[in-house]
Amino acid sequence: MEKQPGSGSARSAASFAESWARIRGRLRDEVGEVEYRTWLRQMTLASVEGDEAIVHLPTRFLRDWVRSHYGDRLSLLWQQENAGVRRVDVRVGPQPRGGADGVDVEVAPERSGLAEALSGRAPRNAAGESRGEWSAPLDPRFTFDTFVVGKPNEFAHACARRVAEHPASPGFNPLFLYGGVGLGKTHLMHAVAWAIRNGEPARNVAYMSAEKFMYRFIAALRSQSTMEFKESLRSVDVLMVDDLQFLIGKDNTQEEFFHTFNALIDAGKQIIVSADKSPSDLNGLEDRLRTRLGCGMVADIHATTYELRLSILQAKATAAGVAVPKAVLEFLAHKITSNVRELEGALNRLIAHANLFGRAVTLDSAQEVLHDILRAHDRRVTIEEIQRKVAEHYNIRLTDMSSARRARNVARPRQVAMYLAKQLTSRSLPEIGRRFGNRDHTTVMHAVSRISELMQADAAFAEDVELLRRMLET
Ligand SMILES: Nc1ncnc2c1ncn2[C@@H]1O[C@H](COP(=O)(O)OP(=O)(O)OP(=O)(O)O)[C@@H](O)[C@H]1O
């Protein structure tokens, strides 16, 4: 049952509000006033739901920054304040009237804490201290070394490498990276920026979100400093603009971006742009801009495959120095298929949980700690899926699920699949029998009791079947 601060049980709402005020105070003490005002001041507590506190920020840019830089700290502070709250979810959400900290959130960007975030003046302690006036801070974790390459992203990765080694070379300017949410576009852009900065520190590399570009432009209009805005932008050697789809419907900002774009390309500077769609599919962007965006190199990052997800999990677990059993990583790679951000979030949560309670990560603990994420990815399992997964697991042909072959290496997996069909679906024994090559219901019954017996007698076999069950489970 959701408990809203200010509604529901007055006592718990009041105590959450007090906890929240103390957490904010502690964060302010820890990070200092400048950093606090830049990144954290606009956080508001939206609700506490079960063991999760939901915190709102007004933009994706701030949300992503706070998630990646303060997410763990926020969770820990909440746990210390209130043991019932074990997680913090930072989201983009509306700000209450009066705003966070009692400030008016309608305040213009240049007067709010956001102004610093948007101005490119990186906070003192922020990682990836910016040098150019224009750049947002780079995330120190987003380098080529930490980017795991697989089929879905190898082309985009190769293009990014190429641009990092030879900026502004013909055919690669602009570089347009596109793909779904959380698949590594920002990571690749930051990796290019780090590589260029490290190789040639004198180069002026500017990275910003399209959202920030717009705020800077509006601020310049308000303060009648558009000339300055244009000049300083055009002095960069490499310009990276993330999430360009944000400019859809923002005609004036698009116009400004178009001119900046042309001026930089004409001057032989490199441009890298990311978006969630290809240039031709970005409806709502001006045609001439779409045409220009598509005339360099366009690279797509595809949805992840099981193999890539597993490699990413392995790399991240190794980097975190935490022993996560292979079966758990395989389980996560099977279950969390949406994007890398969610996958990473799930692993981080498991690791944080293990550290906090000093317990090893196991399949059981993974199921328990991630139940909400797993539930969201659950769907009804079908007999066909069970057959497919079991055949894959035991390396037999799918057709053998319904064939008459009785060799042990085929018959046993078939029995496992029947057992799982009984466990995971609501199909009757005769129905299951029919789906396994028209077998009799007594055959299914025999399979179910045989597999149960074997599981009792053989722990390794039981674990194997359990793993399959978890992978398939609804
Ligand atoms: N191939 C990869 N190897 C390692 N980490 C990855 C990979 N792809 C994505 N990630 C990680 O997943 C998270 C999300 O990636 P990123 O922020 O780059 O996604 P995005 O495509 O820019 O998403 P959005 O569309 O939301 O801006 C990051 O923490 C990033 O490090």
Coordinates of C-alpha atoms and ligand atoms in Angstrom, one line a residue:
M1 CA 0.0 0.0 0.0
E2 CA 1.5 3.3 -1.0
K3 CA 2.2 5.8 1.7
Q4 CA 2.3 9.4 0.5
P5 CA 4.2 11.9 2.5
G6 CA 1.4 14.2 3.6
S7 CA -1.3 11.6 3.2
G8 CA -2.2 8.2 4.6
S9 CA -0.9 7.6 8.1
A10 CA -0.1 11.0 9.4
R11 CA 2.6 9.7 11.7
S12 CA 4.5 7.7 9.1
A13 CA 4.2 10.5 6.6
A14 CA 5.6 12.9 9.1
S15 CA 8.4 10.6 10.0
F16 CA 9.3 10.0 6.3
A17 CA 9.3 13.8 5.8
E18 CA 11.6 14.2 8.8
S19 CA 13.9 11.4 7.6
W20 CA 14.0 13.0 4.2
A21 CA 14.9 16.4 5.6
R22 CA 17.8 14.8 7.6
I23 CA 19.0 12.8 4.5
R24 CA 19.1 16.0 2.5
G25 CA 21.0 17.8 5.3
R26 CA 23.5 15.0 5.5
L27 CA 24.0 15.0 1.8
R28 CA 24.5 18.7 1.8
D29 CA 27.2 18.4 4.5
E30 CA 28.9 15.6 2.7
V31 CA 29.1 17.0 -0.8
G32 CA 29.2 20.8 -0.1
E33 CA 27.0 23.6 -0.9
V34 CA 27.9 24.0 -4.6
E35 CA 27.5 20.4 -5.5
Y36 CA 24.3 20.1 -3.5
R37 CA 22.8 23.1 -5.2
T38 CA 23.9 22.0 -8.6
W39 CA 22.6 18.4 -8.5
L40 CA 20.5 17.6 -5.5
R41 CA 18.5 20.6 -4.4
Q42 CA 15.6 19.9 -6.7
M43 CA 15.1 16.4 -5.4
T44 CA 11.7 15.8 -3.8
L45 CA 10.3 12.8 -2.0
A46 CA 7.3 11.6 -4.0
S47 CA 6.3 8.6 -2.1
V48 CA 7.4 5.7 0.0
E49 CA 6.0 2.4 -1.4
G50 CA 6.8 -0.7 0.5
D51 CA 10.5 -0.8 1.0
E52 CA 11.2 1.7 -1.7
A53 CA 11.5 5.5 -1.5
I54 CA 10.6 7.3 -4.8
V55 CA 12.5 10.6 -5.4
H56 CA 11.6 13.0 -8.2
L57 CA 13.8 15.3 -10.2
P58 CA 12.5 17.6 -12.9
T59 CA 14.7 16.4 -15.9
R60 CA 16.2 13.2 -17.3
F61 CA 19.6 14.9 -17.3
L62 CA 19.4 15.5 -13.5
R63 CA 17.8 12.1 -12.9
D64 CA 20.6 10.2 -14.7
W65 CA 23.3 12.2 -12.9
V66 CA 21.8 11.7 -9.5
R67 CA 21.1 8.1 -10.1
S68 CA 24.7 7.3 -11.2
H69 CA 26.5 9.5 -8.8
Y70 CA 24.4 9.6 -5.6
G71 CA 22.1 6.6 -6.0
D72 CA 24.0 4.2 -3.7
R73 CA 24.6 6.9 -1.2
L74 CA 20.9 7.8 -1.1
S75 CA 19.9 4.2 -0.5
L76 CA 22.4 3.9 2.3
L77 CA 21.3 7.1 4.0
W78 CA 17.7 5.9 3.8
Q79 CA 18.5 2.6 5.3
Q80 CA 20.3 4.3 8.1
E81 CA 17.3 6.6 8.7
N82 CA 14.7 4.0 8.3
A83 CA 15.5 0.3 8.1
G84 CA 12.2 -0.4 6.4
V85 CA 13.3 1.5 3.3
R86 CA 15.8 -0.5 1.4
R87 CA 15.9 1.1 -2.0
V88 CA 15.6 4.5 -3.6
D89 CA 14.2 4.9 -7.1
V90 CA 15.1 8.3 -8.7
R91 CA 12.6 9.3 -11.4
V92 CA 11.7 12.2 -13.5
G93 CA 8.5 13.6 -12.0
P94 CA 6.6 16.6 -11.2
Q95 CA 7.7 19.0 -8.5
P96 CA 5.3 20.0 -5.8
R97 CA 4.2 23.6 -5.7
G98 CA 6.7 25.6 -3.8
G99 CA 9.4 23.1 -5.0
A100 CA 12.1 21.3 -3.3
D101 CA 13.8 23.0 -0.4
G102 CA 11.0 25.6 -0.5
V103 CA 12.3 27.1 -3.7
D104 CA 10.1 28.1 -6.6
V105 CA 10.8 25.5 -9.3
E106 CA 9.4 27.8 -11.9
V107 CA 12.4 29.9 -11.5
A108 CA 14.3 30.5 -14.7
P109 CA 17.2 28.0 -15.3
E110 CA 19.8 30.7 -14.8
R111 CA 18.6 31.5 -11.3
S112 CA 18.0 28.0 -10.1
G113 CA 20.5 25.3 -9.0
L114 CA 19.8 23.8 -12.4
A115 CA 21.6 26.8 -13.9
E116 CA 24.9 25.5 -12.8
A117 CA 24.1 22.0 -14.0
L118 CA 23.2 23.4 -17.4
S119 CA 25.8 26.0 -17.7
G120 CA 28.6 23.5 -18.0
R121 CA 30.3 24.8 -14.9
A122 CA 31.0 21.4 -13.4
P123 CA 30.7 21.2 -9.6
R124 CA 34.0 21.2 -7.7
N125 CA 33.9 17.6 -6.7
A126 CA 32.2 16.1 -9.7
A127 CA 34.0 13.4 -11.5
G128 CA 35.3 14.3 -15.0
E129 CA 36.0 17.9 -14.2
S130 CA 35.1 19.8 -17.3
R131 CA 37.7 22.1 -19.0
G132 CA 35.7 23.7 -21.8
E133 CA 33.1 26.1 -20.6
W134 CA 30.6 24.1 -22.6
S135 CA 31.0 20.6 -21.5
A136 CA 28.9 18.8 -19.0
P137 CA 31.0 16.6 -16.8
L138 CA 32.0 13.2 -18.2
D139 CA 31.3 10.1 -16.3
P140 CA 34.6 8.5 -15.4
R141 CA 33.1 5.0 -15.7
F142 CA 32.1 5.5 -19.3
T143 CA 35.3 4.6 -21.2
F144 CA 36.2 2.2 -24.0
D145 CA 37.8 -0.1 -21.5
T146 CA 34.5 -0.6 -19.7
F147 CA 32.4 -0.9 -22.8
V148 CA 31.6 -4.5 -23.6
V149 CA 31.5 -5.2 -27.3
G150 CA 29.1 -7.7 -28.9
K151 CA 27.2 -8.2 -32.1
P152 CA 24.5 -5.6 -31.4
N153 CA 26.9 -2.8 -30.8
E154 CA 30.1 -3.7 -32.6
F155 CA 29.5 -1.4 -35.6
A156 CA 28.7 1.6 -33.4
H157 CA 31.7 0.8 -31.2
A158 CA 34.0 0.6 -34.3
C159 CA 32.8 3.9 -35.5
A160 CA 33.3 5.5 -32.1
R161 CA 36.8 4.2 -31.9
R162 CA 37.6 5.4 -35.4
V163 CA 36.3 8.9 -34.5
A164 CA 38.3 8.9 -31.3
E165 CA 41.4 8.1 -33.2
H166 CA 40.9 10.4 -36.2
P167 CA 38.3 13.1 -35.4
A168 CA 36.7 14.8 -38.3
S169 CA 37.8 12.3 -40.9
P170 CA 35.7 12.2 -44.1
G171 CA 32.8 9.9 -44.0
F172 CA 32.6 9.9 -40.2
N173 CA 31.4 13.4 -39.7
P174 CA 28.9 13.8 -38.2
L175 CA 28.7 10.5 -36.4
F176 CA 25.1 9.7 -35.6
L177 CA 24.6 7.0 -33.0
Y178 CA 21.1 5.8 -32.4
G179 CA 19.3 3.0 -30.5
G180 CA 16.8 2.3 -27.8
V181 CA 16.9 3.5 -24.2
G182 CA 19.8 2.4 -22.0
L183 CA 21.8 0.6 -24.7
G184 CA 25.1 2.5 -24.4
K185 CA 24.9 5.6 -26.6
T186 CA 26.0 8.0 -23.8
H187 CA 28.6 5.6 -22.7
L188 CA 30.1 5.5 -26.2
M189 CA 30.1 9.3 -26.5
H190 CA 31.8 9.8 -23.2
A191 CA 34.3 7.1 -24.2
V192 CA 35.2 9.1 -27.3
A193 CA 35.4 12.3 -25.3
W194 CA 37.8 10.7 -22.8
A195 CA 39.9 9.1 -25.5
I196 CA 40.3 12.5 -27.3
R197 CA 40.9 14.4 -24.1
N198 CA 43.5 11.9 -22.9
G199 CA 45.3 11.7 -26.3
E200 CA 45.3 15.5 -27.0
P201 CA 44.5 17.5 -23.9
A202 CA 44.5 20.7 -25.8
R203 CA 41.5 19.7 -27.9
N204 CA 38.3 21.4 -26.7
V205 CA 35.8 18.5 -26.5
A206 CA 32.3 19.5 -25.4
Y207 CA 29.6 17.0 -24.4
M208 CA 26.0 18.0 -23.5
S209 CA 22.5 16.8 -23.7
A210 CA 20.2 18.4 -26.2
E211 CA 18.2 19.5 -23.2
K212 CA 21.1 21.4 -21.9
F213 CA 21.8 22.9 -25.3
M214 CA 18.3 24.3 -25.2
Y215 CA 18.5 25.7 -21.7
R216 CA 21.8 27.4 -22.6
F217 CA 20.3 28.8 -25.7
I218 CA 17.2 30.1 -23.8
A219 CA 19.4 31.6 -21.1
A220 CA 21.5 33.4 -23.7
L221 CA 18.3 34.8 -25.3
R222 CA 17.1 36.0 -22.0
S223 CA 20.3 37.7 -21.1
Q224 CA 20.8 38.9 -24.6
S225 CA 24.1 37.2 -25.0
T226 CA 23.4 35.0 -28.0
M227 CA 26.5 36.2 -29.8
E228 CA 28.6 35.0 -26.9
F229 CA 26.7 31.8 -26.9
K230 CA 27.3 31.2 -30.6
E231 CA 31.0 32.1 -30.5
S232 CA 31.8 30.0 -27.5
L233 CA 30.0 27.0 -29.0
R234 CA 31.8 27.4 -32.3
S235 CA 35.1 27.4 -30.6
V236 CA 34.9 23.7 -29.7
D237 CA 36.9 21.1 -31.6
V238 CA 34.5 18.3 -31.0
L239 CA 30.8 18.8 -30.1
M240 CA 28.7 15.9 -28.8
V241 CA 25.0 16.3 -28.3
D242 CA 23.1 13.5 -26.6
D243 CA 19.4 12.6 -27.0
L244 CA 18.8 14.9 -29.9
Q245 CA 15.1 13.8 -30.0
F246 CA 14.6 16.2 -27.2
L247 CA 14.7 19.0 -29.8
I248 CA 11.6 17.7 -31.6
G249 CA 9.1 20.5 -31.6
K250 CA 11.6 23.0 -30.3
D251 CA 11.9 24.9 -33.5
N252 CA 14.0 27.9 -32.4
T253 CA 16.5 25.7 -30.7
Q254 CA 16.7 23.4 -33.7
E255 CA 17.4 26.4 -35.9
E256 CA 20.2 27.4 -33.6
F257 CA 21.6 23.9 -33.5
F258 CA 21.4 23.7 -37.3
H259 CA 23.6 26.8 -37.6
T260 CA 26.1 25.7 -35.0
F261 CA 26.2 22.3 -36.8
N262 CA 27.0 23.8 -40.2
A263 CA 29.5 26.2 -38.8
L264 CA 31.4 23.4 -37.0
I265 CA 31.3 21.0 -39.9
D266 CA 32.5 23.7 -42.3
A267 CA 35.3 24.5 -40.0
G268 CA 36.4 20.8 -40.0
K269 CA 35.3 20.1 -36.4
Q270 CA 33.8 16.7 -35.4
I271 CA 30.2 16.4 -34.4
I272 CA 28.7 13.4 -32.7
V273 CA 25.0 13.2 -32.1
S274 CA 22.9 10.5 -30.4
A275 CA 19.1 9.9 -30.6
D276 CA 16.6 7.2 -30.1
K277 CA 15.8 6.9 -33.8
S278 CA 17.6 7.2 -37.1
P279 CA 17.8 10.6 -38.7
S280 CA 15.1 9.7 -41.2
D281 CA 12.8 8.5 -38.5
L282 CA 13.1 11.6 -36.3
N283 CA 9.8 13.1 -37.4
G284 CA 9.4 16.6 -36.1
L285 CA 13.0 17.6 -36.8
E286 CA 13.4 19.9 -39.7
D287 CA 14.1 18.2 -43.0
R288 CA 17.3 20.1 -43.7
L289 CA 18.6 19.1 -40.3
R290 CA 17.7 15.5 -40.7
T291 CA 19.4 15.4 -44.1
R292 CA 22.6 16.9 -42.7
L293 CA 22.6 14.6 -39.7
G294 CA 22.4 11.6 -42.0
C295 CA 25.2 12.6 -44.3
G296 CA 28.2 11.3 -42.2
M297 CA 28.2 7.9 -40.5
V298 CA 25.0 6.6 -39.1
A299 CA 25.4 3.7 -36.6
D300 CA 22.7 1.7 -34.9
I301 CA 23.0 0.1 -31.5
H302 CA 20.7 -2.9 -31.6
A303 CA 18.8 -4.5 -28.7
T304 CA 21.1 -6.7 -26.6
T305 CA 21.4 -10.4 -27.1
Y306 CA 21.7 -13.0 -24.3
E307 CA 25.4 -13.4 -25.0
L308 CA 26.1 -9.6 -24.7
R309 CA 24.0 -9.3 -21.5
L310 CA 25.9 -12.1 -20.0
S311 CA 29.3 -10.6 -21.0
I312 CA 28.3 -7.3 -19.6
L313 CA 27.2 -8.8 -16.3
Q314 CA 30.4 -10.8 -16.0
A315 CA 32.5 -7.7 -16.7
K316 CA 30.5 -5.6 -14.2
A317 CA 30.7 -8.3 -11.4
T318 CA 34.4 -8.6 -11.9
A319 CA 34.9 -4.9 -11.8
A320 CA 32.9 -4.7 -8.6
G321 CA 35.1 -7.4 -7.1
V322 CA 32.1 -9.4 -6.0
A323 CA 31.8 -13.1 -6.5
V324 CA 28.5 -13.7 -8.3
P325 CA 27.8 -17.3 -9.2
K326 CA 27.6 -17.9 -13.0
A327 CA 24.1 -19.4 -12.6
V328 CA 22.9 -16.0 -11.1
L329 CA 24.5 -14.1 -14.0
E330 CA 22.9 -16.4 -16.5
F331 CA 19.6 -16.1 -14.7
L332 CA 19.7 -12.3 -14.9
A333 CA 20.8 -12.3 -18.5
H334 CA 17.8 -14.5 -19.3
K335 CA 15.3 -12.6 -17.3
I336 CA 16.2 -8.9 -17.7
T337 CA 16.1 -8.3 -21.4
S338 CA 15.0 -4.7 -21.6
N339 CA 18.2 -2.8 -21.6
V340 CA 21.7 -2.6 -20.1
R341 CA 20.7 0.1 -17.6
E342 CA 18.1 -2.2 -16.0
L343 CA 20.5 -5.1 -16.1
E344 CA 23.2 -3.1 -14.4
G345 CA 20.7 -1.8 -11.9
A346 CA 19.7 -5.3 -11.0
L347 CA 23.2 -6.4 -10.5
N348 CA 24.1 -3.3 -8.4
R349 CA 21.1 -4.0 -6.2
L350 CA 22.2 -7.6 -5.7
I351 CA 25.8 -6.5 -4.9
A352 CA 24.6 -3.7 -2.5
H353 CA 22.3 -6.2 -0.7
A354 CA 25.1 -8.8 -0.4
N355 CA 27.5 -6.2 1.0
L356 CA 24.9 -4.7 3.4
F357 CA 24.0 -8.0 4.9
G358 CA 27.3 -9.7 4.5
R359 CA 25.7 -12.6 2.6
A360 CA 26.8 -14.4 -0.5
V361 CA 24.8 -13.8 -3.7
T362 CA 22.7 -16.9 -4.6
L363 CA 19.9 -17.7 -6.9
D364 CA 17.5 -17.5 -3.9
S365 CA 18.7 -14.1 -2.8
A366 CA 18.6 -12.8 -6.3
Q367 CA 14.9 -13.9 -6.6
E368 CA 14.1 -12.3 -3.3
V369 CA 16.0 -9.0 -3.8
L370 CA 14.9 -8.5 -7.4
H371 CA 11.3 -9.7 -7.1
D372 CA 9.8 -6.4 -8.3
I373 CA 12.1 -6.2 -11.3
L374 CA 11.6 -9.8 -12.2
R375 CA 7.8 -9.6 -11.8
A376 CA 7.8 -6.7 -14.3
H377 CA 9.6 -8.9 -16.8
D378 CA 7.5 -12.0 -16.2
R379 CA 5.1 -13.3 -18.7
R380 CA 3.0 -16.4 -19.0
V381 CA 5.2 -19.3 -19.9
T382 CA 4.1 -21.7 -22.7
I383 CA 4.8 -25.4 -23.2
E384 CA 6.6 -24.4 -26.4
E385 CA 8.9 -22.1 -24.5
I386 CA 9.6 -24.8 -21.9
Q387 CA 10.4 -27.3 -24.7
R388 CA 12.7 -24.8 -26.4
K389 CA 14.6 -23.8 -23.3
V390 CA 15.0 -27.4 -22.1
A391 CA 16.2 -28.6 -25.5
E392 CA 18.7 -25.7 -25.7
H393 CA 19.9 -26.4 -22.2
Y394 CA 20.5 -30.1 -22.8
N395 CA 21.7 -29.5 -26.3
I396 CA 19.1 -31.8 -28.0
R397 CA 16.9 -31.1 -31.0
L398 CA 13.6 -29.4 -30.3
T399 CA 11.9 -32.1 -32.4
D400 CA 13.1 -34.7 -29.9
M401 CA 10.6 -33.3 -27.4
S402 CA 7.9 -35.0 -29.4
S403 CA 9.9 -37.8 -31.1
A404 CA 9.6 -41.5 -30.2
R405 CA 13.3 -41.8 -29.3
R406 CA 13.9 -43.4 -26.0
A407 CA 17.7 -42.9 -25.6
R408 CA 18.4 -41.6 -22.1
N409 CA 20.1 -38.4 -23.4
V410 CA 16.9 -37.5 -25.1
A411 CA 14.3 -39.1 -22.8
R412 CA 15.5 -37.5 -19.6
P413 CA 15.4 -33.9 -20.9
R414 CA 12.0 -34.6 -22.3
Q415 CA 10.9 -35.8 -18.8
V416 CA 12.3 -32.6 -17.4
A417 CA 10.3 -30.5 -19.8
M418 CA 7.1 -32.4 -18.9
Y419 CA 7.9 -31.9 -15.2
L420 CA 8.3 -28.2 -15.8
A421 CA 5.2 -28.0 -18.0
K422 CA 3.3 -29.5 -15.0
Q423 CA 4.9 -27.1 -12.6
L424 CA 4.7 -23.9 -14.6
T425 CA 1.5 -24.1 -16.6
S426 CA -2.1 -24.9 -15.8
R427 CA -2.3 -27.5 -18.5
S428 CA -3.8 -30.9 -17.6
L429 CA -1.7 -34.1 -17.9
P430 CA -3.5 -35.3 -21.0
E431 CA -2.9 -31.9 -22.6
I432 CA 0.8 -32.0 -21.8
G433 CA 1.0 -35.5 -23.1
R434 CA -0.5 -34.4 -26.4
R435 CA 2.0 -31.6 -26.8
F436 CA 4.8 -34.1 -26.3
G437 CA 4.1 -36.2 -29.4
N438 CA 0.7 -37.4 -28.4
R439 CA 1.9 -39.3 -25.3
D440 CA -0.4 -40.8 -22.8
H441 CA -1.2 -38.9 -19.6
T442 CA 0.4 -41.7 -17.5
T443 CA 3.7 -41.1 -19.3
V444 CA 3.5 -37.5 -18.1
M445 CA 2.6 -38.6 -14.6
H446 CA 5.6 -41.0 -14.6
A447 CA 7.9 -38.3 -15.8
V448 CA 6.8 -35.9 -13.1
S449 CA 7.4 -38.4 -10.3
R450 CA 10.7 -39.7 -11.8
I451 CA 12.1 -36.2 -12.0
S452 CA 10.9 -35.4 -8.4
E453 CA 12.7 -38.5 -7.2
L454 CA 15.9 -37.7 -9.1
M455 CA 15.9 -34.2 -7.7
Q456 CA 15.7 -35.6 -4.2
A457 CA 18.5 -37.9 -4.8
D458 CA 20.9 -35.7 -6.8
A459 CA 21.5 -32.2 -5.6
A460 CA 23.4 -31.1 -8.8
F461 CA 20.5 -32.4 -11.0
A462 CA 18.0 -30.6 -8.7
E463 CA 19.9 -27.3 -9.1
D464 CA 19.9 -27.7 -12.8
V465 CA 16.2 -28.2 -12.9
E466 CA 15.7 -25.3 -10.5
L467 CA 17.7 -23.0 -12.7
L468 CA 15.6 -23.9 -15.7
R469 CA 12.4 -23.4 -13.7
R470 CA 13.6 -19.9 -12.5
M471 CA 14.5 -18.9 -16.0
L472 CA 11.0 -19.9 -17.2
E473 CA 9.0 -19.0 -14.3
T474 CA 6.0 -16.7 -14.6
Ligands
LIG1 N1 28.1 -2.4 -24.0 C1 28.1 -2.0 -22.8 N2 29.1 -2.3 -21.9 C2 29.1 -1.9 -20.7 N3 28.2 -1.1 -20.1 C3 27.2 -0.7 -20.9 C4 27.1 -1.1 -22.3 N4 26.0 -0.6 -22.9 C5 25.4 0.1 -21.9 N5 26.1 0.1 -20.7 C6 25.8 0.7 -19.5 O1 24.4 0.8 -19.4 C7 24.0 2.1 -18.8 C8 23.1 2.8 -19.8 O2 23.9 3.2 -20.9 P1 23.8 4.7 -21.5 O3 23.4 5.7 -20.5 O4 25.0 4.9 -22.4 O5 22.5 4.4 -22.5 P2 21.8 5.4 -23.5 O6 21.7 4.6 -24.8 O7 22.6 6.7 -23.6 O8 20.4 5.6 -22.9 P3 19.4 6.8 -23.0 O9 18.7 6.6 -24.3 O10 18.5 6.6 -21.8 O11 20.1 8.1 -22.9 C9 25.3 2.8 -18.5 O12 25.6 2.6 -17.1 C10 26.3 2.1 -19.4 O13 27.6 2.1 -18.8

